[in-house]
Every structure is written in structure tokens, then in C-alpha cells.
Coordinates of N, CA, C and O in Angstrom, one line a residue:
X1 N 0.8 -1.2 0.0 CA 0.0 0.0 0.0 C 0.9 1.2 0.0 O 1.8 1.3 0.8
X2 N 0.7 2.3 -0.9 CA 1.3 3.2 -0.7 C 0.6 4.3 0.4 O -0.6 4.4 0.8
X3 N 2.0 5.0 0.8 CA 2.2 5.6 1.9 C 0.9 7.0 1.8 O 0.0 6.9 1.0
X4 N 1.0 7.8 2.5 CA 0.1 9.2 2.2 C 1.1 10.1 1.7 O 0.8 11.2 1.2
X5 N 2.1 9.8 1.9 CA 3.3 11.1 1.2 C 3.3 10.3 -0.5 O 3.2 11.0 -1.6
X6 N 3.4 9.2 -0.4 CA 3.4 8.9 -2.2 C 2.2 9.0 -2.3 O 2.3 10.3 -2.1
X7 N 0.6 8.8 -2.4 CA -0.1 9.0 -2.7 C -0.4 10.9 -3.0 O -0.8 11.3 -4.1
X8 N -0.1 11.4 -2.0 CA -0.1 13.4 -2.5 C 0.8 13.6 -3.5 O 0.4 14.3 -4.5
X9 N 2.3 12.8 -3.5 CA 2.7 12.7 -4.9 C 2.8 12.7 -5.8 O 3.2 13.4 -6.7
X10 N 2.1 11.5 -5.7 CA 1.5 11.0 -7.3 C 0.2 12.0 -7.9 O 0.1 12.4 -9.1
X11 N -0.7 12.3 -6.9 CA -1.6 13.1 -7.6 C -1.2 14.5 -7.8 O -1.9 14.9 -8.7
X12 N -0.5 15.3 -7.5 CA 0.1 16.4 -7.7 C 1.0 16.3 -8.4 O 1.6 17.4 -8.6
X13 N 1.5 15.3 -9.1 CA 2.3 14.8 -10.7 C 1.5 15.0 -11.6 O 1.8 15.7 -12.6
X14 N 0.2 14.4 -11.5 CA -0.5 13.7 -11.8 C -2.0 15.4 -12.8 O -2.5 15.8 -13.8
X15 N -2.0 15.8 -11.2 CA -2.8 17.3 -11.6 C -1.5 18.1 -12.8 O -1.8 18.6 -13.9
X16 N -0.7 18.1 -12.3 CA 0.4 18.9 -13.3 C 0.2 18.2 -14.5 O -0.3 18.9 -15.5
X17 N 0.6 17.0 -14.7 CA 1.1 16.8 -16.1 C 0.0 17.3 -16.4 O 0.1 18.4 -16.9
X18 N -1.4 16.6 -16.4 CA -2.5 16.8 -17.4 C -3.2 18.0 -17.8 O -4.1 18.2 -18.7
X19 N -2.4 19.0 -16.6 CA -2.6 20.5 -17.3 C -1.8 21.0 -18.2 O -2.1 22.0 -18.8
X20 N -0.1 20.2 -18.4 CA 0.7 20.9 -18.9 C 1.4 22.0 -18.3 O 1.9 22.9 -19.0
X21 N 1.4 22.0 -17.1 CA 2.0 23.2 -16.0 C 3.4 22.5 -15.6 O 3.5 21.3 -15.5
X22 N 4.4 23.2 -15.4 CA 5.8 22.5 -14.9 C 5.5 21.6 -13.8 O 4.4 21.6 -13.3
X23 N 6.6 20.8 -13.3 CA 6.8 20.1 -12.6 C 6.7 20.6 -11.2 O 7.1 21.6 -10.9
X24 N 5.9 19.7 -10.3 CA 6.1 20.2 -8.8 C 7.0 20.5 -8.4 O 8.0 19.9 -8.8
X25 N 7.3 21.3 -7.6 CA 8.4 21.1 -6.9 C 8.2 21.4 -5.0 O 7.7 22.3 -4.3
X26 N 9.1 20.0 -4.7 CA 9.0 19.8 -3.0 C 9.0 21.1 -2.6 O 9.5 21.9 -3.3
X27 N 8.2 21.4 -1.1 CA 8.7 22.2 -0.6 C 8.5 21.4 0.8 O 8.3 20.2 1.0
X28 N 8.6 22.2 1.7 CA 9.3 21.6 2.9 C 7.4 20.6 4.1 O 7.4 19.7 5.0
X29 N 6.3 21.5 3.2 CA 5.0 20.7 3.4 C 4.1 20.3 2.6 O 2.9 20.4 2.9
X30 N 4.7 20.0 1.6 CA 4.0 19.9 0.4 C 4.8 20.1 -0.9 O 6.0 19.9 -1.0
X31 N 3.8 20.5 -2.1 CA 4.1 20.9 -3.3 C 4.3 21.9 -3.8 O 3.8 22.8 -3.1
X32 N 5.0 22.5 -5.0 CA 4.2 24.2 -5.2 C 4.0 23.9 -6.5 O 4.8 23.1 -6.9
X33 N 3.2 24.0 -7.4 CA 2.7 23.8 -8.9 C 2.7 25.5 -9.1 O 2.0 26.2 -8.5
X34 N 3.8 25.8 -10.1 CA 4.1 27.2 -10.9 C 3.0 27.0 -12.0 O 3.4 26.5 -13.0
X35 N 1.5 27.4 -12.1 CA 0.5 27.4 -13.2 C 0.9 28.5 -14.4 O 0.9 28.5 -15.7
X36 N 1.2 29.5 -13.2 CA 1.0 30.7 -14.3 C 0.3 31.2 -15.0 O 0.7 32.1 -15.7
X37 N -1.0 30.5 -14.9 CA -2.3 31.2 -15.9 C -2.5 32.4 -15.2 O -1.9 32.8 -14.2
X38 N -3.4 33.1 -16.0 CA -4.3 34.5 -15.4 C -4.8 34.2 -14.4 O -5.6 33.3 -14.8
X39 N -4.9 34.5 -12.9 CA -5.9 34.1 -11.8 C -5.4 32.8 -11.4 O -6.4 32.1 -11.2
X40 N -4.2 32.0 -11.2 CA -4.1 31.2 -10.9 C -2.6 30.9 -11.5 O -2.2 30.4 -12.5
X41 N -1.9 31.5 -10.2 CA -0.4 32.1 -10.6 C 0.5 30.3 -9.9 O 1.2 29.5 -10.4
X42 N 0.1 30.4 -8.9 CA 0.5 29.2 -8.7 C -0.6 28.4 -7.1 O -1.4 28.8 -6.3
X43 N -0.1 26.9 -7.4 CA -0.9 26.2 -6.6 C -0.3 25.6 -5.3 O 0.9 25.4 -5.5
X44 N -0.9 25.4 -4.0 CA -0.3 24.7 -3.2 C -0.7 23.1 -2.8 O -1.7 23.1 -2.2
X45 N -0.3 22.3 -3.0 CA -0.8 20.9 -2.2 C -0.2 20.7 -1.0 O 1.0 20.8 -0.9
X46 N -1.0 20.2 0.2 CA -0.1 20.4 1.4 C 0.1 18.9 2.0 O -1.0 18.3 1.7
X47 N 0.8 18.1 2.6 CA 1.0 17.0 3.0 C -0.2 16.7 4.0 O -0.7 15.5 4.0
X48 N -0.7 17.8 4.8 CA -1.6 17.7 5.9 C -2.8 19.1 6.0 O -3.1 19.9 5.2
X49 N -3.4 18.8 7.3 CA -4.1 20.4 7.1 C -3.1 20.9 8.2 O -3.5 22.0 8.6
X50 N -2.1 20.4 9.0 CA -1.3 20.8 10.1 C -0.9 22.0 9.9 O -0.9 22.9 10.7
X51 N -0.4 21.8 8.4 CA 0.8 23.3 7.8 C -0.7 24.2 7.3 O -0.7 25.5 7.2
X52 N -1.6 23.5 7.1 CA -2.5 24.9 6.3 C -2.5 26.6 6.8 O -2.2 27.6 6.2
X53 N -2.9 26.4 8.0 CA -3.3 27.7 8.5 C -1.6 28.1 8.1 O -1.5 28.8 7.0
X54 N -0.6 27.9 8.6 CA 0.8 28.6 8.4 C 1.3 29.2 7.2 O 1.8 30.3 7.0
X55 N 0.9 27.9 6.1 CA 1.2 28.0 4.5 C 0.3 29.2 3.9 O 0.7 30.0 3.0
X56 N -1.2 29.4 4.7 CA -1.9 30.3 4.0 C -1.6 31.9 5.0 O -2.3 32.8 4.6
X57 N -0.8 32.2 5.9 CA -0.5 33.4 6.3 C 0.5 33.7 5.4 O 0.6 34.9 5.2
X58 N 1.1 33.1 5.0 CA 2.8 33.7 3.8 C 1.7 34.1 2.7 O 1.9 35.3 2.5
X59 N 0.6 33.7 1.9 CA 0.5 34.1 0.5 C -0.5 35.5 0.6 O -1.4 35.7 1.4
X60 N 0.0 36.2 -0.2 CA -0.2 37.5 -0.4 C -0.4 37.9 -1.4 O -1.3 38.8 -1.5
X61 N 0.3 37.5 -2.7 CA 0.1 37.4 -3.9 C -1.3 36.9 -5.0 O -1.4 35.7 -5.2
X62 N -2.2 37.9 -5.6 CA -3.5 37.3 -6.3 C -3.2 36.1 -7.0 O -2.2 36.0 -7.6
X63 N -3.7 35.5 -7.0 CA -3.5 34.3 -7.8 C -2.9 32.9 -7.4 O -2.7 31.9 -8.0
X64 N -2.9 33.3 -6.1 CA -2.3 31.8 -5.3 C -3.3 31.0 -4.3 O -2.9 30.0 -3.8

């Protein structure tokens, strides 16, 4: 059985590829997906909701 850190993995590969958006890249609780569309500059996937409240006081930026 895969783990809950490969399973967020895989699907956050998985959301990227099929949009055509670059590659995730680790961050220290999660993912960051660089989208770059209009209104949707970049995405977060988070390992837990532990980091949520923390990960969402840093963004500031429209589009995240």
C-alpha cells in the first residue's frame, strides 16, 4: 500500500502533467505547482491540514 506522502505525490504529478503546468516542486510541506495562468499564478498541495493555517498566512500574492 502506498504511503500518504506517495499518494499526494502522485496526484500532484499527476494534476500537473494533465494540465501541462511544470513540474512540482517539494517544498518543505507539500508541493508548489508554478501554473502561471491569469488568476491562478501558482498552486499549493499540502502534505496535511497541520501546515494549512501557516502555508496560508505567507500568501499574499493574487493568484495563489
Amino acid at each position: 500500500m502506498r504511503s500518504k506522502h506517495g499518494l499526494v505525490q502522485d496526484r500532484v504529478r499527476g494534476w500537473a502533467l494533465c494540465r501541462a503546468t511544470p513540474s512540482p516542486v517539494a517544498e518543505p510541506d507539500g508541493y508548489r505547482i508554478d501554473v502561471g495562468a491569469p488568476g491562478h499564478r501558482v498552486r499549493f498541495v499540502l502534505n496535511g491540514p497541520a501546515s494549512t493555517g501557516r502555508r496560508a498566512a505567507t500568501l499574499t500574492a493574487p493568484g495563489t
